[in-house]
N, CA, C and O atoms as a Tripos MOL2 file, in Angstrom:
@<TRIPOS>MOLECULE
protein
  192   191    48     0     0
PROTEIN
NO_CHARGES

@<TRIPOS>ATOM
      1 N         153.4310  176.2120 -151.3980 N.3       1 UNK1
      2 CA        152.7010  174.9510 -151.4060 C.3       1 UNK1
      3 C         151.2130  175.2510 -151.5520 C.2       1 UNK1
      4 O         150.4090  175.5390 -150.6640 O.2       1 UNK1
      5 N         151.0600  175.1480 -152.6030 N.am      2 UNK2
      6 CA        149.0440  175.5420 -152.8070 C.3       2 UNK2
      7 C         148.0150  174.4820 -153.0990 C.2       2 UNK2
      8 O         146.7870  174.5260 -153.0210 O.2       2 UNK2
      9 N         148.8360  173.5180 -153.4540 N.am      3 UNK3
     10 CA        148.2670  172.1540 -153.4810 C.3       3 UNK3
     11 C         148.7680  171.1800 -152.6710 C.2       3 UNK3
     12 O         149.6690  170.3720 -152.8950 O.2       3 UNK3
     13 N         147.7710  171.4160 -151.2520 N.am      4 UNK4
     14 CA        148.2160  170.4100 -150.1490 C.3       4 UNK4
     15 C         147.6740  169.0660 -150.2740 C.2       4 UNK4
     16 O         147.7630  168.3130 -149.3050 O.2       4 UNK4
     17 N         146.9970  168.5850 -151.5950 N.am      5 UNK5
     18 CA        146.7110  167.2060 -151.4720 C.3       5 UNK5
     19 C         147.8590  166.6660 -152.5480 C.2       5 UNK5
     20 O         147.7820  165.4650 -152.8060 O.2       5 UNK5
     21 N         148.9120  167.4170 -153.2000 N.am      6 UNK6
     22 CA        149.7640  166.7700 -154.0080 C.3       6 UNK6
     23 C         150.7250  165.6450 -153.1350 C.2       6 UNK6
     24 O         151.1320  166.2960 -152.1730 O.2       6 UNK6
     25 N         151.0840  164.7260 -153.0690 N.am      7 UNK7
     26 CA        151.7890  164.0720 -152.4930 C.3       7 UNK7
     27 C         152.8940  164.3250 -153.3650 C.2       7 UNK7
     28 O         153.4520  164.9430 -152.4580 O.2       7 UNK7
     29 N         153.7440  164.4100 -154.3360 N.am      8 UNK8
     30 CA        154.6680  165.1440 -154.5300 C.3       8 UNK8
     31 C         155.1220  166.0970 -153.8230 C.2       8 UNK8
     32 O         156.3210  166.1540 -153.5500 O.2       8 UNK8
     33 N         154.3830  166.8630 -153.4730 N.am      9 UNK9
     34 CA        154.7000  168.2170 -152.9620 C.3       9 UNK9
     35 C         155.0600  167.7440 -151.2260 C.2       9 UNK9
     36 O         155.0800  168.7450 -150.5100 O.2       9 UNK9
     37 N         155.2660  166.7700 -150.6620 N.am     10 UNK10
     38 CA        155.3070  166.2250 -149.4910 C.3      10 UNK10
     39 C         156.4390  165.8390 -149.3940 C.2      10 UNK10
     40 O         156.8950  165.1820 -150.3300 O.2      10 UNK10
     41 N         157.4420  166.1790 -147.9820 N.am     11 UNK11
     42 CA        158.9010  165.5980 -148.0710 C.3      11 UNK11
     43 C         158.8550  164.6690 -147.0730 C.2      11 UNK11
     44 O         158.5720  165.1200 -145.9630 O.2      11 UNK11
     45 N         158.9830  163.9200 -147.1280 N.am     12 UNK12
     46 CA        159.0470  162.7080 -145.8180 C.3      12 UNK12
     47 C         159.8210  162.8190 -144.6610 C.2      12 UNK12
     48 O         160.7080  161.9910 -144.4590 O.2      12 UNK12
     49 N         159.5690  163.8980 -143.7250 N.am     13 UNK13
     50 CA        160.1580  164.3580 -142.8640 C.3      13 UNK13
     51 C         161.1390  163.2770 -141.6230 C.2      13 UNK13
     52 O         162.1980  163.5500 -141.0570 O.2      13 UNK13
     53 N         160.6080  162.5020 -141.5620 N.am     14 UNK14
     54 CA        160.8600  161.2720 -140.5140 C.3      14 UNK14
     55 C         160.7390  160.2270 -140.4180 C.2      14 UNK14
     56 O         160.1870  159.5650 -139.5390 O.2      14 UNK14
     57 N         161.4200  159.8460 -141.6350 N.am     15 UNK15
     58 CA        161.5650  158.2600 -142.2780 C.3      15 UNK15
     59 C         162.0130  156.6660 -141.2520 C.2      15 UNK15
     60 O         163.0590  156.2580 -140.7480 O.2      15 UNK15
     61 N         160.7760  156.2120 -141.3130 N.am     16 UNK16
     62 CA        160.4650  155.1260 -140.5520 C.3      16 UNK16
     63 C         161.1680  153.8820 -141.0200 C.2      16 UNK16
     64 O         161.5150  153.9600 -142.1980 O.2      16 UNK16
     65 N         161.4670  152.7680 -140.4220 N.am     17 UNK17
     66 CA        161.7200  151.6260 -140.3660 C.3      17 UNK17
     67 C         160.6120  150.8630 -140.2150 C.2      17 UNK17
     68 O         160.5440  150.4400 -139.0610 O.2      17 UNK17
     69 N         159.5540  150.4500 -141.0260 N.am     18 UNK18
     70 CA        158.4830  149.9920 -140.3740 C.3      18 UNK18
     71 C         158.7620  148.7230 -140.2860 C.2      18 UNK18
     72 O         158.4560  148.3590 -139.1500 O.2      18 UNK18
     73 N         159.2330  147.7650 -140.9700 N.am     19 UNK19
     74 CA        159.5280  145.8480 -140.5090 C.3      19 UNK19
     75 C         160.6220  146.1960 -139.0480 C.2      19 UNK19
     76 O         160.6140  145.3980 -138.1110 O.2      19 UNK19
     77 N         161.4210  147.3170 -139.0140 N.am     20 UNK20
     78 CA        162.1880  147.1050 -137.1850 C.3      20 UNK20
     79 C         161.2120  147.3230 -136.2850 C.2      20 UNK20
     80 O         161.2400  146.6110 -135.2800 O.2      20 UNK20
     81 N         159.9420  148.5070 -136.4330 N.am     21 UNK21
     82 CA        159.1300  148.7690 -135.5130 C.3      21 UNK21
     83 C         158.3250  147.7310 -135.3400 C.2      21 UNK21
     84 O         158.0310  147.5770 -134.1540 O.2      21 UNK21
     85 N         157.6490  146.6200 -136.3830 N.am     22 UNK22
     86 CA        157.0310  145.8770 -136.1510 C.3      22 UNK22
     87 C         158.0110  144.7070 -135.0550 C.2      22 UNK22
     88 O         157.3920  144.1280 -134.1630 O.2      22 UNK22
     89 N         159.3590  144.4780 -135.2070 N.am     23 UNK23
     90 CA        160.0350  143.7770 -135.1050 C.3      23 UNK23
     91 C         160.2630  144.0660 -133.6340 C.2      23 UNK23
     92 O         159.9710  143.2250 -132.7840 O.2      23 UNK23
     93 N         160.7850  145.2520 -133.3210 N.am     24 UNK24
     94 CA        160.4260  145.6520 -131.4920 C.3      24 UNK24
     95 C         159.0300  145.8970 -131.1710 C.2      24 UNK24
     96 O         158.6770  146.4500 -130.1290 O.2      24 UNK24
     97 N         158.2360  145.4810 -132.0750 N.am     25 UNK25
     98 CA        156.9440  145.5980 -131.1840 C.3      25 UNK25
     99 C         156.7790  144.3700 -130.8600 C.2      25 UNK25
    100 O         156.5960  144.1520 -129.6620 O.2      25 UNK25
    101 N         156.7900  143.3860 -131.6630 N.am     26 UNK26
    102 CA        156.4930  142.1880 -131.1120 C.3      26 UNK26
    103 C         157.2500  141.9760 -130.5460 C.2      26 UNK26
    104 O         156.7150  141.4100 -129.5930 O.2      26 UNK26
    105 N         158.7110  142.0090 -130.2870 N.am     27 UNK27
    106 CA        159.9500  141.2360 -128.9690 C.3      27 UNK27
    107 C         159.3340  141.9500 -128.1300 C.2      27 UNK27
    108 O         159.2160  141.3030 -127.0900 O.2      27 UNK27
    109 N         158.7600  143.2220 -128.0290 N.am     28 UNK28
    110 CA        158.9260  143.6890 -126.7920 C.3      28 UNK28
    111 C         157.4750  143.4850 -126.0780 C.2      28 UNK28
    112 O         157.4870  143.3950 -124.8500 O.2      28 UNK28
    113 N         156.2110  143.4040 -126.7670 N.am     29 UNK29
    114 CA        155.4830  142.5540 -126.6160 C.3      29 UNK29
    115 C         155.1500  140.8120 -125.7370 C.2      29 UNK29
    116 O         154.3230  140.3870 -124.9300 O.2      29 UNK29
    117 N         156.5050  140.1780 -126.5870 N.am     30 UNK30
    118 CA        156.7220  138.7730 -126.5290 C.3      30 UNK30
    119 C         157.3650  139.4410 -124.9360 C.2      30 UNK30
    120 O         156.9150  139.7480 -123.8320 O.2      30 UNK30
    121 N         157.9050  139.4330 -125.2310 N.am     31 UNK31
    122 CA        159.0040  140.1220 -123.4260 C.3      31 UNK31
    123 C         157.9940  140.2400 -122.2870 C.2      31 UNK31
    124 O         158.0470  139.7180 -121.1740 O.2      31 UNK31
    125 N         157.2500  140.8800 -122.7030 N.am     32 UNK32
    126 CA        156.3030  141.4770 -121.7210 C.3      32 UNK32
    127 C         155.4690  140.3420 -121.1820 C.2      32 UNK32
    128 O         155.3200  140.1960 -119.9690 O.2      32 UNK32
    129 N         154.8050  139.3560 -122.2690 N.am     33 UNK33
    130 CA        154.1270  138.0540 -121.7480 C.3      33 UNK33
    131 C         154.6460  137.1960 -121.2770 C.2      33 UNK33
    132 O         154.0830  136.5690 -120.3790 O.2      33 UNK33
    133 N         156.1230  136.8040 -121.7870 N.am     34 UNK34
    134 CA        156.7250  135.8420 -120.8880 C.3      34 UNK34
    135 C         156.7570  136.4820 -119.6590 C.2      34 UNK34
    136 O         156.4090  135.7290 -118.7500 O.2      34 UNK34
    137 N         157.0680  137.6720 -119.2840 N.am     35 UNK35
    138 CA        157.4420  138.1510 -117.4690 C.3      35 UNK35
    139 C         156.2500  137.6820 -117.1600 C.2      35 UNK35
    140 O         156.3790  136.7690 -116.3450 O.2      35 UNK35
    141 N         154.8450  137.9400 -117.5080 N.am     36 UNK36
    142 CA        153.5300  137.8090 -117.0300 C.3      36 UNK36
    143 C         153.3840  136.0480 -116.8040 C.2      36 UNK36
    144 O         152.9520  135.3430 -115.8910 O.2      36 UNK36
    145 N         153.6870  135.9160 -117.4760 N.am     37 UNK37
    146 CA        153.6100  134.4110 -117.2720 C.3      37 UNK37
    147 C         154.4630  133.3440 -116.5240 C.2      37 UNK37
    148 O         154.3350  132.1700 -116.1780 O.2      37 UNK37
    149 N         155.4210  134.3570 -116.4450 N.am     38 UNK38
    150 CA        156.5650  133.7190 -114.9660 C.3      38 UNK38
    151 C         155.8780  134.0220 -113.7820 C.2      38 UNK38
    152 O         155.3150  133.3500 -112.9170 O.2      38 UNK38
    153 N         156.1070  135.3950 -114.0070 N.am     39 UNK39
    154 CA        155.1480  135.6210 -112.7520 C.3      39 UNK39
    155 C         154.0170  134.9230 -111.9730 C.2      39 UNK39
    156 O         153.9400  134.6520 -110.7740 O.2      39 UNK39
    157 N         152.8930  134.6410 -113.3080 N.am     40 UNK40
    158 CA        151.9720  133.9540 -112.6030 C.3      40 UNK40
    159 C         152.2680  132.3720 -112.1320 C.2      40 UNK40
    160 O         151.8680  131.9670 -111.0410 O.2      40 UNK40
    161 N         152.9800  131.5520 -113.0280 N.am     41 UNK41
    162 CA        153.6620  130.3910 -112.4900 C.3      41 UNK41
    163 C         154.2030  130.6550 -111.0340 C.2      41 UNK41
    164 O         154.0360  129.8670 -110.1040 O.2      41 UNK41
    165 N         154.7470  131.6340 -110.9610 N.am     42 UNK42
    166 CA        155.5530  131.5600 -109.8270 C.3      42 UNK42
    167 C         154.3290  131.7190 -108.8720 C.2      42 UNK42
    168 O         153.9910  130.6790 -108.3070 O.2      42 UNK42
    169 N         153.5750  132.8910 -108.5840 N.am     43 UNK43
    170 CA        152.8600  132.9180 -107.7560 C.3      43 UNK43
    171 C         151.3100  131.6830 -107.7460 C.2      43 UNK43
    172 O         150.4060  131.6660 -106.9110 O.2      43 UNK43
    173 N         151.4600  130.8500 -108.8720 N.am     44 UNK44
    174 CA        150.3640  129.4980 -108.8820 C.3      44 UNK44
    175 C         151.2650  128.7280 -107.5800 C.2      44 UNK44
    176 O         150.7280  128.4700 -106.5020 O.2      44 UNK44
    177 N         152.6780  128.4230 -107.8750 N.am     45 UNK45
    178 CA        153.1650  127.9110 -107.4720 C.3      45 UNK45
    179 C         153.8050  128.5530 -105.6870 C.2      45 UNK45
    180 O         154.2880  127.7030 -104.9390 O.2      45 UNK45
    181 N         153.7630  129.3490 -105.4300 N.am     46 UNK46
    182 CA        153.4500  129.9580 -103.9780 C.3      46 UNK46
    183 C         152.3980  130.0280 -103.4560 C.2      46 UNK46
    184 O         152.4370  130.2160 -102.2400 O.2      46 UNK46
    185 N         150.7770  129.8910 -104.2280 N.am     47 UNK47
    186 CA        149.9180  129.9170 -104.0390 C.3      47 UNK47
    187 C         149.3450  127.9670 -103.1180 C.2      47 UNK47
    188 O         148.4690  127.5640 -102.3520 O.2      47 UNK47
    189 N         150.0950  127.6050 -103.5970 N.am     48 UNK48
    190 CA        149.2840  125.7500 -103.8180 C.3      48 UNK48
    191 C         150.6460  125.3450 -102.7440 C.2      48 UNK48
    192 O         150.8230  124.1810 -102.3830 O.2      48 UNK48
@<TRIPOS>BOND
     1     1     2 1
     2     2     3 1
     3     3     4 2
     4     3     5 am
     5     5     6 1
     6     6     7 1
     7     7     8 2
     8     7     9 am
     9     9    10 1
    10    10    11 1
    11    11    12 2
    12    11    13 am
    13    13    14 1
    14    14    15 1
    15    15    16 2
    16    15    17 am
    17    17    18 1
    18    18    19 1
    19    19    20 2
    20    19    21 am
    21    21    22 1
    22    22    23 1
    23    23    24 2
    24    23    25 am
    25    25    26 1
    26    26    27 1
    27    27    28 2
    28    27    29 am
    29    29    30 1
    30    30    31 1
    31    31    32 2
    32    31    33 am
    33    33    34 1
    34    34    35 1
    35    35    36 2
    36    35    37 am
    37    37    38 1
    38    38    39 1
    39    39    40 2
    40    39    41 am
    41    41    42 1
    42    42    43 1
    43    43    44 2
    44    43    45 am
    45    45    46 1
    46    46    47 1
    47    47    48 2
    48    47    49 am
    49    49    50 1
    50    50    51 1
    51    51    52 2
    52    51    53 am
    53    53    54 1
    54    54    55 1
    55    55    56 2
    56    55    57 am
    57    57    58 1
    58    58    59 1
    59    59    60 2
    60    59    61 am
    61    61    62 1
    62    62    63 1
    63    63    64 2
    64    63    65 am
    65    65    66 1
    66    66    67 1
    67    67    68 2
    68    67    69 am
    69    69    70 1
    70    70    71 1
    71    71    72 2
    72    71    73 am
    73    73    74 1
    74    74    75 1
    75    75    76 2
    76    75    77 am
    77    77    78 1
    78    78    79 1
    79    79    80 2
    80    79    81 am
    81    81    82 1
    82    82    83 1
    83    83    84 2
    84    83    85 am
    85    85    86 1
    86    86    87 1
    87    87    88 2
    88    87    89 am
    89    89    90 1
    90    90    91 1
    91    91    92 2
    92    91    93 am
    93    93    94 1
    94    94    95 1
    95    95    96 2
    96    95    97 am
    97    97    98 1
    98    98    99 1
    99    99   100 2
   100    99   101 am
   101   101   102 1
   102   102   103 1
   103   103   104 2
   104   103   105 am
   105   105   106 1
   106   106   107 1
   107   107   108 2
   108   107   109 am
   109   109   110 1
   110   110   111 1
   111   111   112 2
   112   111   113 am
   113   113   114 1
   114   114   115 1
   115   115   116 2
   116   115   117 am
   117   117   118 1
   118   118   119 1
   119   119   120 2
   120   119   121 am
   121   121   122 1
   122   122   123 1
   123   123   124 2
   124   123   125 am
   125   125   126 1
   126   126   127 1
   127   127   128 2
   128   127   129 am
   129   129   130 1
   130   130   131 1
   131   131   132 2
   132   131   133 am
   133   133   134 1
   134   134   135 1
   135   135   136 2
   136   135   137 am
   137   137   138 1
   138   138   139 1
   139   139   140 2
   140   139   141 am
   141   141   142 1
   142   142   143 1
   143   143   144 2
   144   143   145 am
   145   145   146 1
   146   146   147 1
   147   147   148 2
   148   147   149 am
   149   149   150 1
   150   150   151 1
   151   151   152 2
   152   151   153 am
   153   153   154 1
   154   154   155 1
   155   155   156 2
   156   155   157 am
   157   157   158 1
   158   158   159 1
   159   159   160 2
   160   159   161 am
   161   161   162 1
   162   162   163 1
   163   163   164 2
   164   163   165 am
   165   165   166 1
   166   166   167 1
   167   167   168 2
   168   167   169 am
   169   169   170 1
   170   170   171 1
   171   171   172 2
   172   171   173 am
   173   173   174 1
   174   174   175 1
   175   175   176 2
   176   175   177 am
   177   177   178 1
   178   178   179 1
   179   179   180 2
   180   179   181 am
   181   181   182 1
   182   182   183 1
   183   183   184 2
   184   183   185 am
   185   185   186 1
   186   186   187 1
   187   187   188 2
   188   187   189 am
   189   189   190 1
   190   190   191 1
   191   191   192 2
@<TRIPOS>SUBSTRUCTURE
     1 UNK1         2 RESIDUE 1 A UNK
     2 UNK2         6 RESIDUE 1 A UNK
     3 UNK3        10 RESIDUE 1 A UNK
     4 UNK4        14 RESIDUE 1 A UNK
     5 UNK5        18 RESIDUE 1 A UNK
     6 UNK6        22 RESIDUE 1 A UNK
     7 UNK7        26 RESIDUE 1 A UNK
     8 UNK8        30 RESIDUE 1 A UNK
     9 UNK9        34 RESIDUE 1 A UNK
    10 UNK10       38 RESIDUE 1 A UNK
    11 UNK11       42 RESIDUE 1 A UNK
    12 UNK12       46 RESIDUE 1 A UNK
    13 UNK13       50 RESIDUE 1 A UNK
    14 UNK14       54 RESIDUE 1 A UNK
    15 UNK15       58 RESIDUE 1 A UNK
    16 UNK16       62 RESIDUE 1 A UNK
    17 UNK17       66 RESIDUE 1 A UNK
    18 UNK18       70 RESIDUE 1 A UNK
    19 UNK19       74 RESIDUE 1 A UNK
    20 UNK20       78 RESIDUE 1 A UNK
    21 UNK21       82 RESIDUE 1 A UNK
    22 UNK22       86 RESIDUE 1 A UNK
    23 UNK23       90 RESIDUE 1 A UNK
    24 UNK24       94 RESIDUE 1 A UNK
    25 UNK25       98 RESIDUE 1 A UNK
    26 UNK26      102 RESIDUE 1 A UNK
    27 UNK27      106 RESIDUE 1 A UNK
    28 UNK28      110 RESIDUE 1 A UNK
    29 UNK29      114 RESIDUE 1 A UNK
    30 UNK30      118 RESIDUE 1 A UNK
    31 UNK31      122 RESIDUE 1 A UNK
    32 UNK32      126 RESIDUE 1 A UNK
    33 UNK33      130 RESIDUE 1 A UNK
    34 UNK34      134 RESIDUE 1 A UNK
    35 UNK35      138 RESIDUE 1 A UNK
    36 UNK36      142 RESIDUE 1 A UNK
    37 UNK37      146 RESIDUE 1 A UNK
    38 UNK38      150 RESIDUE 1 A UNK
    39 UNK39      154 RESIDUE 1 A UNK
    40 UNK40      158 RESIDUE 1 A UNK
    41 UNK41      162 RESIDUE 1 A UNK
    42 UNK42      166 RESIDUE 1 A UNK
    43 UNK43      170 RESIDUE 1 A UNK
    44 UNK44      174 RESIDUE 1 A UNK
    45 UNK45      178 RESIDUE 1 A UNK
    46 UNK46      182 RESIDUE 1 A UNK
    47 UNK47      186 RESIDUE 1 A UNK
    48 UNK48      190 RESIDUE 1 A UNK
């Protein structure tokens, strides 16, 4: 390999899913704010 800027010469070692990663990032994201937001309901509502 003597030409390390050929992108040819590059094997794609660890081929991604990038629309699933986006796709568990945001559920798991979304997941994460709803708990936060139960949570705080709940404790507005233990609070008052």
């Amino acid at each position: 390999m003597e030409n390390v800027r050929d992108p040819r010469e590059h094997v794609n070692e660890e081929p991604r899913d990038d629309l699933m990663d986006v796709v568990f990032g945001f559920g798991g994201m979304l997941g994460f704010m709803v708990v936060v937001f139960a949570v705080a309901v709940i404790v507005k509502f233990v609070i008052s």
